Amino acid sequence: GTGQHETTKLCLEALELQIPKLIAKNPNMTLVDIGCGSGILSIAAKKLGISQVTATDIDLDAVNASIANAKVNQVQYECLQDSVPSGKTFDVVVANILAVVIKKIFADLVTACKPNGYLIISGILTTESSEIKEMAQSQGLKLVSDKDRGDWCCLIFKRAS
């Protein structure tokens, strides 16, 4: 990815908005980038000050691209060929993947999010956002932000404590 797609821009803006506030409260923040692709969101998270970043993708080519791009951008993070890492929780879970996939793994995304943590999701068409919001509400998540660009949206949820 180049960072030019609306969903990537929305996620980058969400990270720029949320991370400084979160780091002020907890300098040892953790973040997982589900479906990391080329690693742009993981790189941004590291550059914004997240101390521990994990990137995952089911596509080995994406994992290799993410690792290579981390080196080029002089940041380090763990990169795994995986979907949602089981047994680990994170302060921030970011997933910029298509809504059809988000729907399938939504419960896992919530489980990966620590209590009081944030779930940032994009790759969702605005016409699909109400269904995702309903899923989130049924899982006890609170909508923090809903931002559109073109036909796409980015939703930020907070998990209850």
Coordinates of N, CA, C and O in Angstrom, one line a residue:
G1 N 0.8 -1.2 0.0 CA 0.0 0.0 0.0 C 0.9 1.3 0.0 O 2.0 1.3 0.5
T2 N 0.3 2.3 -0.6 CA 1.1 3.5 -0.7 C 0.6 4.6 0.4 O 1.3 5.6 0.5
G3 N -0.5 4.3 1.0 CA -1.0 5.3 1.9 C -2.0 6.3 1.3 O -2.5 7.2 1.9
Q4 N -2.2 6.1 0.0 CA -3.0 7.0 -0.8 C -4.5 6.7 -0.7 O -5.4 7.5 -1.0
H5 N -4.9 5.4 -0.4 CA -6.3 5.0 -0.4 C -7.0 5.7 0.8 O -6.4 5.9 1.8
E6 N -8.3 6.0 0.6 CA -9.0 6.7 1.6 C -9.0 6.0 3.0 O -8.9 6.7 4.0
T7 N -9.1 4.7 3.0 CA -9.1 4.0 4.2 C -7.8 4.1 5.0 O -7.8 4.2 6.2
T8 N -6.7 4.0 4.2 CA -5.4 4.2 4.9 C -5.2 5.6 5.4 O -4.8 5.8 6.6
K9 N -5.6 6.6 4.7 CA -5.6 8.0 5.2 C -6.4 8.1 6.4 O -6.0 8.8 7.4
L10 N -7.6 7.6 6.4 CA -8.5 7.7 7.6 C -7.8 7.0 8.8 O -7.9 7.5 9.9
C11 N -7.2 5.8 8.6 CA -6.6 5.2 9.8 C -5.4 6.0 10.2 O -5.1 6.1 11.5
L12 N -4.6 6.5 9.3 CA -3.4 7.3 9.7 C -3.9 8.6 10.5 O -3.3 8.9 11.6
E13 N -5.0 9.2 10.1 CA -5.5 10.3 10.8 C -6.0 9.9 12.2 O -5.8 10.6 13.2
A14 N -6.6 8.7 12.3 CA -7.1 8.2 13.6 C -5.9 8.0 14.5 O -6.0 8.3 15.7
L15 N -4.9 7.4 14.0 CA -3.7 7.1 14.8 C -3.1 8.5 15.3 O -2.7 8.6 16.4
E16 N -3.0 9.4 14.4 CA -2.4 10.7 14.7 C -3.3 11.4 15.8 O -2.7 12.1 16.7
L17 N -4.5 11.2 15.8 CA -5.4 11.8 16.7 C -5.4 11.1 18.1 O -5.3 11.8 19.1
Q18 N -5.4 9.8 18.1 CA -5.5 9.1 19.3 C -4.2 8.8 20.1 O -4.2 8.9 21.3
I19 N -3.2 8.5 19.3 CA -1.9 8.0 20.0 C -1.3 9.0 20.9 O -1.0 8.6 22.1
P20 N -1.2 10.3 20.6 CA -0.6 11.2 21.5 C -1.3 11.3 22.8 O -0.7 11.3 23.9
K21 N -2.7 11.2 22.8 CA -3.5 11.3 24.0 C -3.3 10.0 24.8 O -3.2 10.0 26.1
L22 N -3.2 8.9 24.1 CA -3.0 7.6 24.8 C -1.7 7.5 25.5 O -1.5 7.0 26.6
I23 N -0.6 7.9 24.7 CA 0.7 7.8 25.3 C 0.9 8.7 26.5 O 1.6 8.3 27.4
A24 N 0.2 9.8 26.5 CA 0.3 10.7 27.7 C -0.2 10.0 28.9 O 0.3 10.2 30.0
K25 N -1.2 9.1 28.8 CA -1.7 8.3 29.9 C -0.9 7.1 30.2 O -0.8 6.6 31.3
N26 N -0.3 6.5 29.1 CA 0.4 5.2 29.3 C 1.6 5.2 28.2 O 1.3 4.9 27.1
P27 N 2.8 5.5 28.7 CA 3.9 5.5 27.7 C 4.3 4.2 27.1 O 5.0 4.1 26.2
N28 N 3.8 3.1 27.7 CA 4.1 1.7 27.3 C 3.0 1.1 26.5 O 2.7 -0.1 26.7
M29 N 2.4 1.9 25.6 CA 1.3 1.4 24.8 C 1.7 0.3 23.9 O 2.8 0.2 23.4
T30 N 0.7 -0.6 23.6 CA 0.9 -1.7 22.7 C -0.2 -1.6 21.6 O -1.3 -1.1 21.8
L31 N 0.2 -2.0 20.4 CA -0.7 -1.9 19.2 C -0.5 -3.1 18.3 O 0.6 -3.5 18.1
V32 N -1.6 -3.6 17.8 CA -1.5 -4.6 16.8 C -2.2 -4.1 15.5 O -3.3 -3.5 15.6
D33 N -1.5 -4.3 14.4 CA -2.0 -3.9 13.1 C -2.4 -5.2 12.3 O -1.6 -5.9 11.9
I34 N -3.7 -5.5 12.3 CA -4.3 -6.7 11.7 C -4.4 -6.5 10.2 O -5.1 -5.5 9.8
G35 N -3.8 -7.4 9.4 CA -3.9 -7.2 8.0 C -3.0 -6.0 7.6 O -3.4 -5.1 6.9
C36 N -1.7 -6.1 8.0 CA -0.8 -5.0 7.9 C -0.4 -4.6 6.5 O 0.0 -3.5 6.3
G37 N -0.6 -5.5 5.6 CA -0.2 -5.2 4.2 C 1.3 -4.7 4.1 O 2.2 -5.5 4.6
S38 N 1.5 -3.6 3.6 CA 2.9 -3.1 3.5 C 3.5 -2.5 4.8 O 4.7 -2.2 4.8
G39 N 2.7 -2.4 5.8 CA 3.2 -2.0 7.1 C 3.0 -0.5 7.4 O 3.5 0.0 8.4
I40 N 2.4 0.2 6.6 CA 2.3 1.7 6.7 C 1.7 2.1 8.1 O 2.2 3.0 8.7
L41 N 0.7 1.4 8.5 CA 0.1 1.8 9.8 C 1.0 1.4 11.0 O 1.1 2.1 12.0
S42 N 1.7 0.3 10.9 CA 2.6 -0.1 11.9 C 3.8 0.9 12.0 O 4.2 1.3 13.1
I43 N 4.3 1.3 10.8 CA 5.4 2.3 10.8 C 4.9 3.6 11.4 O 5.6 4.2 12.2
A44 N 3.7 4.0 11.0 CA 3.2 5.3 11.6 C 3.1 5.2 13.1 O 3.4 6.1 13.9
A45 N 2.6 4.0 13.6 CA 2.4 3.8 15.1 C 3.8 3.9 15.8 O 3.8 4.6 16.8
K46 N 4.8 3.3 15.2 CA 6.1 3.4 15.8 C 6.6 4.8 15.8 O 7.1 5.3 16.8
K47 N 6.5 5.5 14.7 CA 6.9 6.9 14.6 C 6.2 7.8 15.5 O 6.7 8.9 15.9
L48 N 4.9 7.5 15.8 CA 4.1 8.3 16.7 C 4.4 8.0 18.2 O 3.9 8.6 19.1
G49 N 5.2 7.0 18.4 CA 5.7 6.7 19.8 C 5.1 5.5 20.5 O 5.4 5.3 21.7
I50 N 4.4 4.6 19.8 CA 4.0 3.4 20.4 C 5.2 2.5 20.6 O 6.0 2.2 19.7
S51 N 5.4 2.0 21.8 CA 6.6 1.3 22.1 C 6.6 -0.1 21.6 O 7.6 -0.6 21.1
Q52 N 5.5 -0.8 21.6 CA 5.4 -2.2 21.2 C 4.4 -2.3 20.1 O 3.2 -2.2 20.4
V53 N 4.8 -2.6 18.9 CA 3.9 -2.8 17.8 C 4.0 -4.2 17.2 O 5.1 -4.7 17.1
T54 N 2.9 -4.9 17.0 CA 2.9 -6.2 16.3 C 2.1 -6.0 15.1 O 1.0 -5.4 15.1
A55 N 2.6 -6.5 14.0 CA 1.9 -6.5 12.7 C 1.6 -7.9 12.3 O 2.4 -8.8 12.4
T56 N 0.4 -8.1 11.7 CA 0.0 -9.4 11.2 C -0.6 -9.4 9.9 O -1.3 -8.4 9.5
D57 N -0.4 -10.4 9.1 CA -1.1 -10.5 7.8 C -1.1 -12.0 7.5 O -0.1 -12.7 7.8
I58 N -2.1 -12.5 6.8 CA -2.2 -13.9 6.5 C -1.3 -14.2 5.2 O -1.0 -15.3 4.9
D59 N -1.0 -13.1 4.5 CA -0.3 -13.2 3.2 C 1.2 -13.0 3.5 O 1.7 -12.0 4.0
L60 N 2.0 -14.1 3.2 CA 3.5 -14.0 3.4 C 4.1 -12.9 2.7 O 5.1 -12.3 3.2
D61 N 3.7 -12.6 1.5 CA 4.3 -11.5 0.7 C 4.1 -10.1 1.5 O 5.0 -9.3 1.5
A62 N 2.9 -10.0 2.1 CA 2.6 -8.8 2.9 C 3.5 -8.7 4.1 O 4.1 -7.6 4.4
V63 N 3.7 -9.8 4.8 CA 4.6 -9.9 5.9 C 6.0 -9.5 5.5 O 6.7 -8.6 6.2
N64 N 6.5 -10.0 4.4 CA 7.9 -9.7 3.9 C 8.0 -8.2 3.5 O 9.0 -7.6 3.8
A65 N 6.9 -7.7 2.9 CA 6.9 -6.3 2.5 C 6.9 -5.4 3.8 O 7.6 -4.4 3.8
S66 N 6.2 -5.8 4.8 CA 6.1 -5.0 6.0 C 7.5 -5.0 6.7 O 7.9 -3.9 7.2
I67 N 8.1 -6.1 6.8 CA 9.4 -6.2 7.4 C 10.4 -5.3 6.6 O 11.2 -4.6 7.2
A68 N 10.4 -5.4 5.3 CA 11.3 -4.6 4.5 C 11.1 -3.1 4.7 O 12.0 -2.3 4.8
N69 N 9.8 -2.7 4.7 CA 9.5 -1.3 4.9 C 9.8 -0.8 6.2 O 10.2 0.4 6.4
A70 N 9.7 -1.6 7.2 CA 10.1 -1.2 8.6 C 11.6 -0.9 8.6 O 12.0 0.1 9.1
K71 N 12.4 -1.7 7.9 CA 13.9 -1.5 7.9 C 14.2 -0.2 7.1 O 15.0 0.6 7.6
V72 N 13.5 0.0 6.0 CA 13.7 1.3 5.2 C 13.3 2.5 6.1 O 14.0 3.5 6.0
N73 N 12.3 2.4 6.9 CA 11.8 3.5 7.7 C 12.5 3.5 9.1 O 12.1 4.3 10.0
Q74 N 13.5 2.7 9.3 CA 14.3 2.6 10.5 C 13.4 2.5 11.8 O 13.7 3.2 12.8
V75 N 12.5 1.6 11.7 CA 11.7 1.2 12.9 C 11.7 -0.3 13.0 O 12.0 -1.0 12.1
Q76 N 11.4 -0.8 14.3 CA 11.4 -2.2 14.5 C 10.0 -2.6 15.1 O 9.6 -1.9 16.0
Y77 N 9.4 -3.6 14.6 CA 8.3 -4.2 15.2 C 8.2 -5.7 14.9 O 8.8 -6.1 13.9
E78 N 7.4 -6.4 15.7 CA 7.2 -7.8 15.4 C 6.2 -7.9 14.2 O 5.2 -7.3 14.2
C79 N 6.5 -8.8 13.3 CA 5.6 -9.0 12.2 C 5.4 -10.5 12.0 O 6.4 -11.3 11.9
L80 N 4.1 -10.9 12.0 CA 3.8 -12.4 12.0 C 2.8 -12.7 10.9 O 2.0 -11.9 10.5
Q81 N 3.0 -13.9 10.3 CA 2.1 -14.4 9.4 C 0.9 -15.0 10.2 O 1.1 -16.2 10.7
D82 N -0.1 -14.3 10.4 CA -1.2 -14.7 11.3 C -2.4 -13.8 11.0 O -2.3 -12.8 10.3
S83 N -3.5 -14.1 11.6 CA -4.7 -13.3 11.5 C -4.7 -12.4 12.7 O -4.0 -11.4 12.8
V84 N -5.4 -12.8 13.7 CA -5.4 -12.1 15.0 C -4.7 -12.9 16.0 O -5.1 -14.1 16.3
P85 N -3.6 -12.4 16.6 CA -2.8 -13.2 17.5 C -3.6 -13.6 18.7 O -4.3 -12.8 19.4
S86 N -3.7 -14.9 19.0 CA -4.5 -15.4 20.1 C -3.6 -15.4 21.4 O -2.4 -15.5 21.4
G87 N -4.3 -15.1 22.5 CA -3.6 -15.1 23.8 C -2.9 -13.8 24.1 O -2.3 -13.7 25.2
K88 N -3.0 -12.8 23.2 CA -2.4 -11.5 23.5 C -3.4 -10.4 23.4 O -4.4 -10.5 22.7
T89 N -3.3 -9.4 24.3 CA -4.2 -8.3 24.2 C -3.3 -7.0 24.0 O -2.2 -6.9 24.4
F90 N -4.0 -6.0 23.4 CA -3.3 -4.8 23.0 C -4.1 -3.5 23.4 O -5.3 -3.6 23.5
D91 N -3.4 -2.4 23.7 CA -4.1 -1.2 24.0 C -4.9 -0.6 22.8 O -5.9 0.0 22.9
V92 N -4.3 -0.8 21.6 CA -4.9 -0.4 20.3 C -4.9 -1.6 19.4 O -3.8 -2.2 19.1
V93 N -6.0 -1.8 18.8 CA -6.2 -2.8 17.7 C -6.6 -2.0 16.5 O -7.6 -1.3 16.5
V94 N -5.8 -2.1 15.4 CA -6.2 -1.4 14.2 C -6.3 -2.4 13.1 O -5.4 -3.3 12.9
A95 N -7.4 -2.3 12.3 CA -7.6 -3.2 11.2 C -8.2 -2.5 10.0 O -9.3 -1.9 10.1
N96 N -7.4 -2.4 9.0 CA -7.8 -1.7 7.7 C -8.0 -2.8 6.7 O -7.1 -3.0 5.8
I97 N -9.1 -3.5 6.8 CA -9.4 -4.6 5.9 C -10.8 -4.6 5.5 O -11.6 -3.9 6.2
L98 N -11.2 -5.3 4.5 CA -12.6 -5.2 4.0 C -13.6 -5.6 5.1 O -13.3 -6.5 5.9
A99 N -14.8 -5.0 5.0 CA -15.8 -5.3 6.0 C -16.2 -6.8 6.1 O -16.5 -7.3 7.1
V100 N -16.2 -7.4 4.9 CA -16.5 -8.9 4.9 C -15.6 -9.7 5.8 O -16.0 -10.6 6.5
V101 N -14.3 -9.3 5.9 CA -13.3 -9.9 6.7 C -13.5 -9.5 8.2 O -13.5 -10.3 9.1
I102 N -13.7 -8.2 8.4 CA -13.9 -7.6 9.7 C -15.1 -8.3 10.4 O -15.0 -8.7 11.5
K103 N -16.2 -8.6 9.6 CA -17.4 -9.2 10.2 C -17.0 -10.6 10.7 O -17.5 -11.1 11.7
K104 N -16.2 -11.3 9.9 CA -15.8 -12.7 10.3 C -14.9 -12.8 11.5 O -15.0 -13.7 12.3
I105 N -14.1 -11.8 11.7 CA -13.1 -11.9 12.8 C -13.4 -10.8 13.9 O -12.6 -10.6 14.8
F106 N -14.6 -10.2 13.9 CA -14.9 -9.2 14.8 C -14.7 -9.6 16.2 O -14.1 -8.8 17.0
A107 N -15.2 -10.7 16.6 CA -15.1 -11.2 18.0 C -13.7 -11.3 18.4 O -13.3 -10.9 19.5
D108 N -12.8 -11.8 17.5 CA -11.4 -11.9 17.8 C -10.7 -10.5 17.9 O -9.8 -10.4 18.8
L109 N -11.2 -9.6 17.1 CA -10.6 -8.2 17.3 C -11.0 -7.6 18.6 O -10.1 -7.0 19.3
V110 N -12.2 -7.8 19.1 CA -12.6 -7.3 20.4 C -11.8 -8.0 21.5 O -11.3 -7.4 22.4
T111 N -11.6 -9.4 21.4 CA -10.9 -10.1 22.4 C -9.4 -9.7 22.4 O -8.8 -9.7 23.5
A112 N -8.8 -9.2 21.3 CA -7.5 -8.8 21.3 C -7.3 -7.4 21.9 O -6.2 -6.9 22.2
C113 N -8.4 -6.7 22.1 CA -8.4 -5.3 22.6 C -8.5 -5.4 24.2 O -9.4 -6.0 24.7
K114 N -7.5 -4.8 24.8 CA -7.5 -4.7 26.3 C -8.7 -3.9 26.8 O -9.3 -3.1 26.1
P115 N -9.2 -4.2 28.0 CA -10.2 -3.3 28.6 C -9.7 -1.9 28.6 O -8.6 -1.6 28.8
N116 N -10.6 -1.0 28.3 CA -10.3 0.4 28.1 C -9.4 0.7 26.8 O -9.0 1.8 26.6
G117 N -9.2 -0.3 26.0 CA -8.5 -0.2 24.8 C -9.3 0.3 23.6 O -10.5 0.5 23.8
Y118 N -8.7 0.6 22.5 CA -9.3 1.2 21.3 C -9.2 0.2 20.2 O -8.2 -0.4 19.9
L119 N -10.3 0.2 19.4 CA -10.4 -0.6 18.2 C -10.6 0.4 17.1 O -11.6 1.1 17.1
I120 N -9.7 0.5 16.1 CA -9.8 1.4 15.0 C -9.9 0.5 13.8 O -9.0 -0.3 13.4
I121 N -11.1 0.6 13.1 CA -11.3 -0.2 11.9 C -11.7 0.6 10.7 O -12.4 1.6 10.8
S122 N -11.2 0.2 9.6 CA -11.5 0.8 8.3 C -11.5 -0.2 7.2 O -11.4 -1.4 7.5
G123 N -11.7 0.2 6.0 CA -11.9 -0.8 4.9 C -13.4 -1.1 4.8 O -13.9 -2.0 4.2
I124 N -14.2 -0.2 5.4 CA -15.7 -0.3 5.5 C -16.3 0.7 4.6 O -16.0 1.9 4.8
L125 N -17.2 0.3 3.7 CA -18.0 1.2 3.0 C -19.0 1.9 3.9 O -19.4 1.3 4.9
T126 N -19.3 3.2 3.6 CA -20.2 3.9 4.5 C -21.6 3.2 4.6 O -22.2 3.2 5.6
T127 N -21.9 2.5 3.5 CA -23.2 1.7 3.5 C -23.2 0.5 4.4 O -24.2 0.0 4.7
E128 N -22.0 0.1 4.8 CA -21.8 -1.1 5.7 C -21.6 -0.7 7.2 O -21.6 -1.5 8.0
S129 N -21.4 0.6 7.4 CA -21.0 1.0 8.8 C -22.0 0.8 9.8 O -21.7 0.4 11.0
S130 N -23.3 0.9 9.5 CA -24.3 0.7 10.6 C -24.3 -0.8 11.1 O -24.5 -1.0 12.3
E131 N -24.1 -1.7 10.2 CA -24.0 -3.1 10.6 C -22.8 -3.3 11.5 O -22.9 -4.0 12.6
I132 N -21.6 -2.7 11.2 CA -20.4 -2.9 12.1 C -20.7 -2.2 13.4 O -20.3 -2.7 14.5
K133 N -21.3 -1.0 13.4 CA -21.7 -0.4 14.7 C -22.6 -1.2 15.5 O -22.4 -1.3 16.8
E134 N -23.5 -1.9 14.9 CA -24.4 -2.8 15.7 C -23.6 -3.9 16.3 O -23.8 -4.3 17.5
M135 N -22.7 -4.5 15.5 CA -21.9 -5.6 16.0 C -21.1 -5.1 17.2 O -20.9 -5.8 18.2
A136 N -20.5 -3.9 17.1 CA -19.7 -3.4 18.2 C -20.5 -3.1 19.4 O -20.1 -3.4 20.5
Q137 N -21.7 -2.6 19.2 CA -22.5 -2.3 20.4 C -22.9 -3.6 21.1 O -22.9 -3.6 22.3
S138 N -23.2 -4.6 20.3 CA -23.5 -5.9 20.9 C -22.3 -6.5 21.7 O -22.5 -7.4 22.6
Q139 N -21.1 -6.1 21.4 CA -19.9 -6.6 22.1 C -19.5 -5.6 23.2 O -18.4 -5.8 23.8
G140 N -20.3 -4.6 23.5 CA -20.0 -3.7 24.6 C -19.1 -2.6 24.2 O -18.5 -2.0 25.1
L141 N -18.9 -2.3 23.0 CA -17.9 -1.2 22.6 C -18.7 0.1 22.4 O -19.9 0.1 22.0
K142 N -18.0 1.2 22.7 CA -18.6 2.5 22.6 C -18.0 3.2 21.4 O -16.8 3.3 21.3
L143 N -18.8 3.8 20.6 CA -18.3 4.5 19.4 C -17.7 5.8 19.8 O -18.4 6.6 20.5
V144 N -16.5 6.0 19.5 CA -15.7 7.2 19.8 C -15.7 8.2 18.6 O -15.8 9.4 18.8
S145 N -15.6 7.6 17.4 CA -15.4 8.5 16.2 C -15.9 7.7 15.0 O -15.7 6.5 14.9
D146 N -16.5 8.4 14.1 CA -17.0 7.9 12.9 C -16.7 8.9 11.8 O -17.3 10.0 11.8
K147 N -15.7 8.6 11.0 CA -15.3 9.6 10.0 C -15.4 9.0 8.6 O -14.9 7.9 8.4
D148 N -15.9 9.8 7.6 CA -16.0 9.3 6.2 C -15.1 10.0 5.3 O -14.7 11.2 5.6
R149 N -14.7 9.4 4.3 CA -13.9 10.0 3.2 C -14.4 9.2 1.9 O -14.1 8.0 1.8
G150 N -15.0 9.9 1.0 CA -15.5 9.3 -0.2 C -16.6 8.3 0.3 O -17.5 8.6 1.1
D151 N -16.5 7.1 -0.3 CA -17.4 6.0 0.0 C -17.0 5.2 1.3 O -17.7 4.2 1.6
W152 N -15.9 5.6 1.9 CA -15.3 4.7 3.0 C -15.4 5.4 4.3 O -15.5 6.7 4.4
C153 N -15.3 4.6 5.4 CA -15.4 5.2 6.7 C -14.3 4.5 7.6 O -13.8 3.4 7.3
C154 N -14.0 5.2 8.7 CA -13.2 4.7 9.7 C -13.9 4.9 11.1 O -14.4 5.9 11.3
L155 N -14.0 3.8 11.8 CA -14.7 3.8 13.1 C -13.7 3.5 14.2 O -12.9 2.7 14.1
I156 N -13.8 4.3 15.2 CA -13.0 4.1 16.4 C -14.0 3.8 17.6 O -14.9 4.5 17.8
F157 N -13.7 2.7 18.2 CA -14.5 2.2 19.4 C -13.6 2.1 20.6 O -12.4 1.8 20.5
K158 N -14.2 2.2 21.8 CA -13.5 2.0 23.0 C -14.1 0.8 23.7 O -15.4 0.8 23.8
R159 N -13.3 -0.1 24.2 CA -13.8 -1.2 24.9 C -14.0 -0.8 26.4 O -13.2 -0.1 27.0
A160 N -15.1 -1.3 26.9 CA -15.3 -1.0 28.4 C -14.3 -1.7 29.3 O -13.6 -2.6 28.9
S161 N -14.2 -1.2 30.5 CA -13.2 -1.7 31.4 C -13.7 -3.0 32.0 O -14.8 -3.5 31.8

